[in-house]
CSV table of C-alpha atoms and ligand atoms in Angstrom, one decimal:
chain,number,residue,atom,x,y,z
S,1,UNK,CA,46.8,66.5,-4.6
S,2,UNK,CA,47.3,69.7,-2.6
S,3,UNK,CA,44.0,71.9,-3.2
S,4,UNK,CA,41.7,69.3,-4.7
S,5,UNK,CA,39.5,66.7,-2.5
S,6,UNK,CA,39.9,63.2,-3.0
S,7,UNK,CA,36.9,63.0,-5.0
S,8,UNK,CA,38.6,64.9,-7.4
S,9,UNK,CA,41.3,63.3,-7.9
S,10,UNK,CA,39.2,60.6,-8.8
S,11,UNK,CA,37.3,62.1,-11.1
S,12,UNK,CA,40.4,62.9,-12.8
S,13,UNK,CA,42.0,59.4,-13.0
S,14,UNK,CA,38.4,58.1,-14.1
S,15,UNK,CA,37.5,60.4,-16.9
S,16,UNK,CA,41.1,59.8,-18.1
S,17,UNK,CA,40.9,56.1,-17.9
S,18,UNK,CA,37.3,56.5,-20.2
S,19,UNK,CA,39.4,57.7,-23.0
S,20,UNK,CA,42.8,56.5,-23.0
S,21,UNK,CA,42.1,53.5,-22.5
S,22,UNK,CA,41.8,51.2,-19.1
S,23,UNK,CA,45.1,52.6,-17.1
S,24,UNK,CA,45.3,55.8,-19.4
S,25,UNK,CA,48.9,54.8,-19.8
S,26,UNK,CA,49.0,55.0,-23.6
S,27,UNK,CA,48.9,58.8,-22.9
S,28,UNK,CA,52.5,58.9,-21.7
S,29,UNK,CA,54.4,56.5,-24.2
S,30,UNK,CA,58.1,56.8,-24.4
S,31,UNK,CA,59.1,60.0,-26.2
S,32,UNK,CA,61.5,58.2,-28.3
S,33,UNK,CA,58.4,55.6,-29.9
S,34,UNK,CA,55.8,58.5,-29.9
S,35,UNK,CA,53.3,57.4,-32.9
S,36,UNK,CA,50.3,58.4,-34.1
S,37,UNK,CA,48.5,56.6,-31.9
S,38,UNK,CA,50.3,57.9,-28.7
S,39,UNK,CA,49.6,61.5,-30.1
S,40,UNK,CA,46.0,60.9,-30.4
S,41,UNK,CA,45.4,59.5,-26.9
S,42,UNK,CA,47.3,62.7,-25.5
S,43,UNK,CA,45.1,64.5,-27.6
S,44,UNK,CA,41.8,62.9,-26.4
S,45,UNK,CA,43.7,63.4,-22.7
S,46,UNK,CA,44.0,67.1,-23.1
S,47,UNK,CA,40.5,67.4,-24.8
S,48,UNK,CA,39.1,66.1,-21.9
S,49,UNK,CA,40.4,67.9,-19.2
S,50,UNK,CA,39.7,71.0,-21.5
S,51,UNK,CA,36.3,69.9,-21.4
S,52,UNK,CA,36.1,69.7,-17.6
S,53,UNK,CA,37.9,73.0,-17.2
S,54,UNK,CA,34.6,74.5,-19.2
S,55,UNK,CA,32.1,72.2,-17.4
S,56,UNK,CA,30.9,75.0,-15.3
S,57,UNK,CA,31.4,78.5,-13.7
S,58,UNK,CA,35.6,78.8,-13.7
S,59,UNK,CA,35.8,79.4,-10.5
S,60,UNK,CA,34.3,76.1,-9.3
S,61,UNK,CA,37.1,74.2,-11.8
S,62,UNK,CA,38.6,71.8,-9.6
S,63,UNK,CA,42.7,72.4,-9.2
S,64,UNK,CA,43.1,68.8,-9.8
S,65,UNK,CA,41.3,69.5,-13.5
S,66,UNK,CA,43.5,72.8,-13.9
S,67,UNK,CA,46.9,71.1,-13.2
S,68,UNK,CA,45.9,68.0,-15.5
S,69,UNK,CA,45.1,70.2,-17.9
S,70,UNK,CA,48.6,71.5,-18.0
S,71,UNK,CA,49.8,68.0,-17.5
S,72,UNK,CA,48.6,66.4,-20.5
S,73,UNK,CA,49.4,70.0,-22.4
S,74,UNK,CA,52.9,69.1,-21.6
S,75,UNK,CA,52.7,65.7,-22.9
S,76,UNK,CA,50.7,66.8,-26.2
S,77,UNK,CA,53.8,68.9,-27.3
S,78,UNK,CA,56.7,66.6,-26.0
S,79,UNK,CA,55.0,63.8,-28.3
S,80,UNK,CA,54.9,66.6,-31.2
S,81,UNK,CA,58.6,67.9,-30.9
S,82,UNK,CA,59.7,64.4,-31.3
S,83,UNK,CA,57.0,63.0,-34.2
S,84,UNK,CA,58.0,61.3,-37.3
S,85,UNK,CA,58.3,64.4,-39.1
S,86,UNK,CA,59.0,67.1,-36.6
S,87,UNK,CA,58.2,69.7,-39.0
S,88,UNK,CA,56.7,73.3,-38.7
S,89,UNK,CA,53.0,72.3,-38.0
S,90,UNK,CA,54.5,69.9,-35.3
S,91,UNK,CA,56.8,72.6,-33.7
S,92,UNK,CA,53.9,75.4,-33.6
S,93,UNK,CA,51.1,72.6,-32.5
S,94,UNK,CA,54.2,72.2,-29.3
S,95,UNK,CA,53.9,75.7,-28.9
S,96,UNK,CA,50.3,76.6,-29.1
S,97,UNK,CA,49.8,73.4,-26.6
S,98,UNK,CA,52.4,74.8,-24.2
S,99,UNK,CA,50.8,78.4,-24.4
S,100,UNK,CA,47.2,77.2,-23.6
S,101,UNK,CA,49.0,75.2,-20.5
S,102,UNK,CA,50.0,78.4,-19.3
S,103,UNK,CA,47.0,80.5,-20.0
S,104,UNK,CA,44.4,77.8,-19.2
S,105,UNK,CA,46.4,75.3,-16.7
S,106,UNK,CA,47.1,75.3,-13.5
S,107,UNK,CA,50.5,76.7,-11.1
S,108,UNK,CA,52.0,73.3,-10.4
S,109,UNK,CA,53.3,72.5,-13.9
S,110,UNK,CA,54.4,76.4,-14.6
S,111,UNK,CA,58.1,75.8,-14.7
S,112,UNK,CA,58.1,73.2,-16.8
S,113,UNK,CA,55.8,74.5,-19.6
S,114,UNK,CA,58.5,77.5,-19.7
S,115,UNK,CA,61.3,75.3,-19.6
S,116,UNK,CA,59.5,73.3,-22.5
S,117,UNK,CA,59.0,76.7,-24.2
S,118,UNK,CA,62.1,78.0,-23.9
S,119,UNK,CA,64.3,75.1,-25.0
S,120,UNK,CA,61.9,74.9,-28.8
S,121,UNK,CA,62.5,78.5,-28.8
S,122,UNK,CA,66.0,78.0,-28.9
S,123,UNK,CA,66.0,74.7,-31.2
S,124,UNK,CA,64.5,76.9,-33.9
S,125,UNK,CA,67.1,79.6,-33.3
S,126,UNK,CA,69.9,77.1,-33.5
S,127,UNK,CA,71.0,77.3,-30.1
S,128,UNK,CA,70.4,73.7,-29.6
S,129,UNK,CA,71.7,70.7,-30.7
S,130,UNK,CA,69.6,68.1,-32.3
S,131,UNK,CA,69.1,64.3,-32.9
S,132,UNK,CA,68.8,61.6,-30.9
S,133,UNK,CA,70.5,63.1,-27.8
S,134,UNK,CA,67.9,66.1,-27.2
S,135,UNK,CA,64.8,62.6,-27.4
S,136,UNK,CA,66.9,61.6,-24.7
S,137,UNK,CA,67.3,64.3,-22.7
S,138,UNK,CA,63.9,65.6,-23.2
S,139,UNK,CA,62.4,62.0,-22.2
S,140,UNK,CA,64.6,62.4,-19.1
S,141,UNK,CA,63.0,65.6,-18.4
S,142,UNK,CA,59.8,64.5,-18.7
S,143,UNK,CA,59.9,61.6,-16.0
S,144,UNK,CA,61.2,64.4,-14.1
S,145,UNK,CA,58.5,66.5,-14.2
S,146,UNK,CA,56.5,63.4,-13.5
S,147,UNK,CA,58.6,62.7,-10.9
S,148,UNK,CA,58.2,66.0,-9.5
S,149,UNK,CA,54.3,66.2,-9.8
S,150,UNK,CA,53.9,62.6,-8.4
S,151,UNK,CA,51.0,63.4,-7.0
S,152,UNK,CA,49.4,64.4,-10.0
S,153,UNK,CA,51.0,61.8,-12.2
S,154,UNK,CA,49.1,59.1,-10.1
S,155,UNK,CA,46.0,61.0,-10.1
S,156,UNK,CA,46.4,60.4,-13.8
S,157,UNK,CA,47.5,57.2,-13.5
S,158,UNK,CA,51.0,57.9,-15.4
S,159,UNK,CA,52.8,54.6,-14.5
S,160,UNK,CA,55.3,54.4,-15.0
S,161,UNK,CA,56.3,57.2,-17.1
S,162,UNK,CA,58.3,55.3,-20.3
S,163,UNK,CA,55.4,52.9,-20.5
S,164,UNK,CA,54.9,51.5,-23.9
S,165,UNK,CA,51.6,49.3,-23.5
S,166,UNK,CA,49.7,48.2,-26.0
S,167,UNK,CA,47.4,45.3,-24.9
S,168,UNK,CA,45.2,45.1,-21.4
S,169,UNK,CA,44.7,42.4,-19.7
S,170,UNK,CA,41.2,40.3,-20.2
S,171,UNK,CA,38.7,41.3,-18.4
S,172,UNK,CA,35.8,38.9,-17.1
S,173,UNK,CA,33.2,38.8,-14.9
S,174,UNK,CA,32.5,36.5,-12.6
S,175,UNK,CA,33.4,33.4,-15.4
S,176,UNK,CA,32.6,29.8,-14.3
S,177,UNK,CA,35.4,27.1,-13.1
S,178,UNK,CA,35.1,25.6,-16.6
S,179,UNK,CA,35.5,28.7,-18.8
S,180,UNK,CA,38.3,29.6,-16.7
S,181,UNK,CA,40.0,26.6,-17.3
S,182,UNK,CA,38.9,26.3,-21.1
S,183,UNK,CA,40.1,29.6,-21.8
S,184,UNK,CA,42.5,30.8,-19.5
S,185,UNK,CA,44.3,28.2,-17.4
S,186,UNK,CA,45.0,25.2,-20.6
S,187,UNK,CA,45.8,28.6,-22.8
S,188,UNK,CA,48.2,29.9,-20.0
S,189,UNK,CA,46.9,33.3,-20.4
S,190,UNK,CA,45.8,35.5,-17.8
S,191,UNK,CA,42.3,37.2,-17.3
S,192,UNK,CA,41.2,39.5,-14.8
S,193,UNK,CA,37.8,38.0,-13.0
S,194,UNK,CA,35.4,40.5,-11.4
S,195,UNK,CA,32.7,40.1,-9.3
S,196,UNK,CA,33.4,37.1,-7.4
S,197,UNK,CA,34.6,37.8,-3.8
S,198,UNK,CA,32.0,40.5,-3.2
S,199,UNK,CA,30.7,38.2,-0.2
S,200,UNK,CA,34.3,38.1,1.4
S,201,UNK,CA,34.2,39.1,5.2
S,202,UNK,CA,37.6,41.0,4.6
S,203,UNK,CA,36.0,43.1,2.1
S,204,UNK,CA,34.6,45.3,4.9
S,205,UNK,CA,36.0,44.1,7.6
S,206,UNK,CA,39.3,45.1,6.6
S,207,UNK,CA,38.6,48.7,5.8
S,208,UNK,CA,38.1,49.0,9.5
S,209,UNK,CA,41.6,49.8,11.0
S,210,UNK,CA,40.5,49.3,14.8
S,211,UNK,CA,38.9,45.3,13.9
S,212,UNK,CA,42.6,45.1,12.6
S,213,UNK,CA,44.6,46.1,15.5
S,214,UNK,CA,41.7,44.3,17.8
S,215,UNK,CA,42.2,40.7,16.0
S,216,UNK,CA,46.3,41.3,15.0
S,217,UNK,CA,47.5,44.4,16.4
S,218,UNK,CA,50.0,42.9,19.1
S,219,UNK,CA,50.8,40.0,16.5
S,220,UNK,CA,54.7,40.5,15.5
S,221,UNK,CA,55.0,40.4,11.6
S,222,UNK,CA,57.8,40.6,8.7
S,223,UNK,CA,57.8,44.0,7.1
S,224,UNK,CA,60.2,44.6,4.2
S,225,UNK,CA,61.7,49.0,4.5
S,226,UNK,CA,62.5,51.0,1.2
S,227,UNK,CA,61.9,51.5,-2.3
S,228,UNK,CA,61.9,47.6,-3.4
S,229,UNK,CA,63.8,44.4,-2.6
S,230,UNK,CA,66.8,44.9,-5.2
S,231,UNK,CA,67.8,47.9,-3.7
S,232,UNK,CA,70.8,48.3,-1.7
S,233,UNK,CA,69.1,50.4,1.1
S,234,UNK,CA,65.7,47.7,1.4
S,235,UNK,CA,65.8,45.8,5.0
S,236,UNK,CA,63.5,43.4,6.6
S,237,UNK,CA,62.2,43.7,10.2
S,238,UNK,CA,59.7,42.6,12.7
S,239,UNK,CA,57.5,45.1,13.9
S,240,UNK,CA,53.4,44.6,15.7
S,241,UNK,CA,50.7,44.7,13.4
S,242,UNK,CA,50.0,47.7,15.2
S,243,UNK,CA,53.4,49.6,14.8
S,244,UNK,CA,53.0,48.0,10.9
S,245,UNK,CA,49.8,50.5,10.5
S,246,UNK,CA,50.8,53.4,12.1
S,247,UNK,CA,53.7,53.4,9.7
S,248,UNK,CA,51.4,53.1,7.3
S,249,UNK,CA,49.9,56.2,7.5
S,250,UNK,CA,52.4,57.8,8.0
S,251,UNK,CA,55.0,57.4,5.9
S,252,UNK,CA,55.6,59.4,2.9
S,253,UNK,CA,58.8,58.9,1.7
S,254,UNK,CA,59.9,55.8,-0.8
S,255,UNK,CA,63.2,55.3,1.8
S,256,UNK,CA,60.9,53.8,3.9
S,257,UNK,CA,58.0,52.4,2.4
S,258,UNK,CA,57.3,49.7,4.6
S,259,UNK,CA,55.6,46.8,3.2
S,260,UNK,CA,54.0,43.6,4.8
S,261,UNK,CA,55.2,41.7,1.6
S,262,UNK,CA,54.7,37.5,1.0
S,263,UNK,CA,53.8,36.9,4.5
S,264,UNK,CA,51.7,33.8,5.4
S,265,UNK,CA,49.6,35.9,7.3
S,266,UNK,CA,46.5,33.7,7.3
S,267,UNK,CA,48.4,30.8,8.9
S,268,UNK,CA,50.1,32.7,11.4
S,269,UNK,CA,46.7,34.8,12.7
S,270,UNK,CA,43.7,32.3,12.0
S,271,UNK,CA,41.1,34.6,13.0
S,272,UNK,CA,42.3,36.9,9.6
S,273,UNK,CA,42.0,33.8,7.3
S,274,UNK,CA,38.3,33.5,8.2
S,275,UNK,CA,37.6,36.8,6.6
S,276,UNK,CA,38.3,35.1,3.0
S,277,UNK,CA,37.7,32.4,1.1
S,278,UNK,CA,39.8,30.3,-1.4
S,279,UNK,CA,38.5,31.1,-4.9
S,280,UNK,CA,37.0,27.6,-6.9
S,281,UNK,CA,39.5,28.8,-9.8
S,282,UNK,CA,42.4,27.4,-7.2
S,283,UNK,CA,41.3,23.9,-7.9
S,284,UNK,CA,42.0,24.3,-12.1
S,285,UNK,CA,44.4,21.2,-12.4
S,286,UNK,CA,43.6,19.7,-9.8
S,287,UNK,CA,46.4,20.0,-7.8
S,288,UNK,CA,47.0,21.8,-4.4
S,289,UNK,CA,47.5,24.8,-2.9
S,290,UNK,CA,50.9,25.9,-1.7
S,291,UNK,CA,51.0,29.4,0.1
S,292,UNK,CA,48.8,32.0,0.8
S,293,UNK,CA,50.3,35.2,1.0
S,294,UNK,CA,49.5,38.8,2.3
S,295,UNK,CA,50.4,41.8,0.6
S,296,UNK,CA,49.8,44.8,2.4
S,297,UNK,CA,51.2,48.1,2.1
S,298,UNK,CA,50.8,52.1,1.1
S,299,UNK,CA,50.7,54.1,-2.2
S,300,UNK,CA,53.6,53.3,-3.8
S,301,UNK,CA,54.7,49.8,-2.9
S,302,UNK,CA,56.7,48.3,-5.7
S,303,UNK,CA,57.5,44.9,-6.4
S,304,UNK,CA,60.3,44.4,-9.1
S,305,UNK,CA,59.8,42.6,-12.1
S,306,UNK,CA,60.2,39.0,-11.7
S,307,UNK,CA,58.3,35.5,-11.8
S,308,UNK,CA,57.2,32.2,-9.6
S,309,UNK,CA,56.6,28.7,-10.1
S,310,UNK,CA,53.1,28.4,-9.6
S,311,UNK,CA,49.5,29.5,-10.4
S,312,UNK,CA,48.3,32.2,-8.8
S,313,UNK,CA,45.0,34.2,-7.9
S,314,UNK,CA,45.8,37.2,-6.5
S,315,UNK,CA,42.9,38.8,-4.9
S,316,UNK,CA,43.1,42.7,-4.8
S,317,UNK,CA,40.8,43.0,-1.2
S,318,UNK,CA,41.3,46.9,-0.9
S,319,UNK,CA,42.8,49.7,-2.9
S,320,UNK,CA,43.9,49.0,-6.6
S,321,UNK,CA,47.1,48.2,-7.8
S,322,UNK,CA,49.4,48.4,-11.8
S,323,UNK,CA,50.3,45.3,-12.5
S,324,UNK,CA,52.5,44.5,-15.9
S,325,UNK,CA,53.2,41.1,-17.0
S,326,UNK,CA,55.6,40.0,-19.8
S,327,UNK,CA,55.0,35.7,-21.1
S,328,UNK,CA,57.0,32.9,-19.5
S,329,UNK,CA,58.7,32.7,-22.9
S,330,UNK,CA,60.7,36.1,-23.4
S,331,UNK,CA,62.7,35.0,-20.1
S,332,UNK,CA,66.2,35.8,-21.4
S,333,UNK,CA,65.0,39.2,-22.8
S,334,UNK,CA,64.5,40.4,-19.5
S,335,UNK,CA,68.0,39.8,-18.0
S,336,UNK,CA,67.2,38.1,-15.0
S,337,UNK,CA,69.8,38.4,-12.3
S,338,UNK,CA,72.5,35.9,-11.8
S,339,UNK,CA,72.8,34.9,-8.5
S,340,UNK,CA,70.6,32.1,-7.7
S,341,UNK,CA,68.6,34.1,-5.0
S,342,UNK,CA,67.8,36.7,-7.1
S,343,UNK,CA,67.1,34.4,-10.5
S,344,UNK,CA,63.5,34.6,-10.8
S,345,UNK,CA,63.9,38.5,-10.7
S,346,UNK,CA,64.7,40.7,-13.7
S,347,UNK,CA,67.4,43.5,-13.4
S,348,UNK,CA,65.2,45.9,-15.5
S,349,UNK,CA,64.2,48.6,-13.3
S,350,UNK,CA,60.2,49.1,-14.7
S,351,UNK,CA,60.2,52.5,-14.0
S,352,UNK,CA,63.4,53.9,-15.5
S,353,UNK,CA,64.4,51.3,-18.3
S,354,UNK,CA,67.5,51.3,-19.1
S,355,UNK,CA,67.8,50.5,-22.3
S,356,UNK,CA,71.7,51.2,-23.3
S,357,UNK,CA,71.9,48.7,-20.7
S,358,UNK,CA,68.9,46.3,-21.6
S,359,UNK,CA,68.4,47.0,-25.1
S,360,UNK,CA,66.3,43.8,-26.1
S,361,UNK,CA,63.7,45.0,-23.7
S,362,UNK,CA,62.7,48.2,-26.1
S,363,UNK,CA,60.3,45.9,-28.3
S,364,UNK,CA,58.9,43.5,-26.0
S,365,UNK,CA,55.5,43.0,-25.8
S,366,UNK,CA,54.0,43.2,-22.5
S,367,UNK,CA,50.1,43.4,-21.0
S,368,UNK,CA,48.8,45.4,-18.6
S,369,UNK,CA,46.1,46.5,-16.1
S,370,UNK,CA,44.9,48.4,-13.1
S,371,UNK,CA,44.1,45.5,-10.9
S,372,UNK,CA,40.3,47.3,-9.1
S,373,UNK,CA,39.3,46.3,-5.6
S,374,UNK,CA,37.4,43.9,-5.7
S,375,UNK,CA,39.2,41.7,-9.0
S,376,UNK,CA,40.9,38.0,-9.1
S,377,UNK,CA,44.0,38.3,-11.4
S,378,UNK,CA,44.8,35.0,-12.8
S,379,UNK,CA,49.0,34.9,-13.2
S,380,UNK,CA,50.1,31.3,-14.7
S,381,UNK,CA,53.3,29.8,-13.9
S,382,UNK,CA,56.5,31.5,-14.4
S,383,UNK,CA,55.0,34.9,-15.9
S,384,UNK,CA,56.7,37.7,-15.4
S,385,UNK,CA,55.2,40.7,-13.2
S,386,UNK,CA,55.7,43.9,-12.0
S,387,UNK,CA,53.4,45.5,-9.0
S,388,UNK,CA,52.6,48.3,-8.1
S,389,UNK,CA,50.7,50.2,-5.8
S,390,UNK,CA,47.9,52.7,-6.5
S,391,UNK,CA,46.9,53.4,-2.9
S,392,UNK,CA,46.7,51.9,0.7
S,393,UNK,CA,46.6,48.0,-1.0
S,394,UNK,CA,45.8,45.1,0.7
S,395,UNK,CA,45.9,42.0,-1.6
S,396,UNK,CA,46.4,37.9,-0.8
S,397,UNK,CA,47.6,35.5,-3.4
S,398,UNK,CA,46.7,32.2,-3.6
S,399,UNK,CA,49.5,29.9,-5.1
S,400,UNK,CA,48.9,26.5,-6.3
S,401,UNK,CA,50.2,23.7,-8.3
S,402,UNK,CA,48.1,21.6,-10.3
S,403,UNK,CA,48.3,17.7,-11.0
S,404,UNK,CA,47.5,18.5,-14.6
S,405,UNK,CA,49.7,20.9,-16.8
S,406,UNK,CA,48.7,23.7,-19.1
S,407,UNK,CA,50.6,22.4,-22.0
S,408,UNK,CA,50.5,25.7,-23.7
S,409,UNK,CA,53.5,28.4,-22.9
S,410,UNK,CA,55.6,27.9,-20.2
P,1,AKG,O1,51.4,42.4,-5.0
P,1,AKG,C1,52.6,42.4,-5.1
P,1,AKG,O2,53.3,43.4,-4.7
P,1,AKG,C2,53.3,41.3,-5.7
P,1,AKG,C3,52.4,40.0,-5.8
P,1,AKG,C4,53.2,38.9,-6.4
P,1,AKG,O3,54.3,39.0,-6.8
P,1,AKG,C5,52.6,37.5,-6.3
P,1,AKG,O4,51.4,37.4,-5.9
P,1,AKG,O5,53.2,36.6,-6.8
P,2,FE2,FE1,55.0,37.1,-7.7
């Protein structure tokens, strides 16, 4: 965010999470499905960024709190031009919510509170047509804008823009072996589990960028470049550790993204895999582990909706990450790919459904979460998920396959 400190930004994304719930995604539901609910948590948004915008002497209001402001202003009236009813108190609540954007909110979001303005103007003039095709268009412009302000949007958490969650995923703290396997592993449902790795070395030690480059930096590694692995442009290389970082902190377009993705990391550089510990949740079934992986990238990393064979922990070491899952079962819904390399992964793009396309994904239900430094997420076999990250993330998963199978879901 351009004029406001980190801390802000923070502050943002964490009062917005109190209210609208753990990810504050339900405050950017699809245009097209707004319902009551959706309205009132982009009500509750924009009431509390209006409270922070009177919280003290104006001229010490944060930018960040001035911009989400105008941000959830924005949302408020695209959910009311496209209510149920879409009648006169809908159409001059859209109006009086785009006016107090402009008077109260910040610069960023200027254009497209005019823009917003300007086109129900003309709507109640007749000058526009109506139906289903201005939803669509006004949903289009509203990833837009998000796509525009992306900054802002991830302050806010709005990921991805046409999300339509409903449920989060459990959340438990530091659970024993047997209540993890009573309730989660037999019932094939995944929990997140707090509290549990606090005592990792790589918990600290990893935060320090020189202990990094001292113990791997002249290592070579597998890096994955560009926006994810189904698209055309996305290339692997082999790059040092240490080149791996730089680009790291550098990089700021999704073109090149890079992405230390899957890697076997802790086999290759032994020295790393003393800085954590296999979680006693990996022995549920008692079966063996298969791989551990590394996942380490920047803001933005995205891994495309798709599903493996085994159990997994991941472990979320630093930075925080969205993570979706849809159940083993609704397989066929998702249109997995057809070539066998690509079979386990869905061709629904997460962040821009396509659903003329895809239509059976409009209804499915799906869970959700913002996986927090410091969590275990709990995956089961052949789960569907979508990944993506928050900030500099550096996560491991640990795969196994047990002797005894779940018999529930998949
Ligand atoms: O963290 C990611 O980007 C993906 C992780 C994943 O797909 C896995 O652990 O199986
Ligand atoms: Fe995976």
């Amino acid at each position: 965010m351009a004029a406001a400190g980190e801390g802000e930004a923070e502050r943002v994304s964490a009062l917005l999470r109190e209210i609208t719930g753990e990810g504050g995604f339900a405050f950017v539901a699809s245009a097209d499905k707004a319902g009551a609910g959706d309205l009132r948590a982009a009500e509750a948004a924009r009431e509390m960024a209006w409270e922070q915008l009177h919280s003290g002497p104006w001229s010490e209001v944060g930018t960040a709190w001035r911009d989400a402001y105008a941000l959830a202003c924005l949302n408020v009236a695209r959910l009311r031009t496209h209510a149920a009813s879409g009648g006169d108190s809908d159409r001059s609540a859209a109006l009086r919510a785009l006016d107090m954007g402009l008077i109260m909110g910040g610069n960023l979001l200027r254009a497209d509170l005019e823009a917003a303005l300007a086109r129900i103007s003309a709507e109640a003039c007749g000058g526009s047509e109506g139906g289903e095709g201005v939803v669509d268009k006004e949903d289009q412009r509203w990833r837009e804008a998000l796509d525009r302000n992306r900054d802002i949007a991830d302050a806010l958490k709005i990921l991805p823009a046409n999300s339509l969650s409903c449920k989060k995923v459990e959340r438990r703290s530091c659970i024993s072996l047997e209540e993890f396997i009573c309730n989660y592993f037999l019932r094939d449902t995944p929990v997140i589990i707090s509290g549990t790795i606090e005592h990792w070395p790589a918990r600290t030690k990893w935060k320090d960028i020189e202990y990094l480059k001292k113990v791997a930096g002249d290592r070579t590694v597998p890096v994955e470049v560009g926006k994810n692995y189904v698209c055309s442009e996305w290339k692997q290389e082999l790059i040092t550790f240490s080149q791996f970082l730089d680009r790291m902190s550098s990089t700021v377009c999704p073109s090149n993204l890079t992405y230390l993705a899957q890697h076997p990391l802790f086999e290759q550089i032994k020295e790393l895999s003393e800085d954590i510990i296999v979680p006693e949740y990996c022995y549920a079934g008692g079966g063996e582990l298969q791989s551990l992986n590394a996942w380490f990238g920047p803001e933005g990393t995205v891994t495309p909706l798709h599903h493996d064979p085994h159990h997994n922990i991941l472990a979320q070491v630093l930075g925080r990450k969205y993570i979706r899952l849809y159940p083993a079962f609704i397989a066929e819904d998702l249109y997995p790919h057809t070539e066998t390399m690509l079979s386990n992964t869905s061709q629904v793009d997460v962040d821009n459904i396509d659903l003329k396309e895809f239509p059976r994904v409009e209804n499915l239900e799906f869970i959700d979460c913002i996986l927090e430094e410091g969590d275990l997420l709990y995956i089961p076999p052949k789960w569907w998920h979508y990944v993506r990250s928050l900030s500099t993330s550096f996560s491991v998963s640990f795969w196994w396959r047990a002797a005894v199978q779940p018999s529930g879901g998949s």
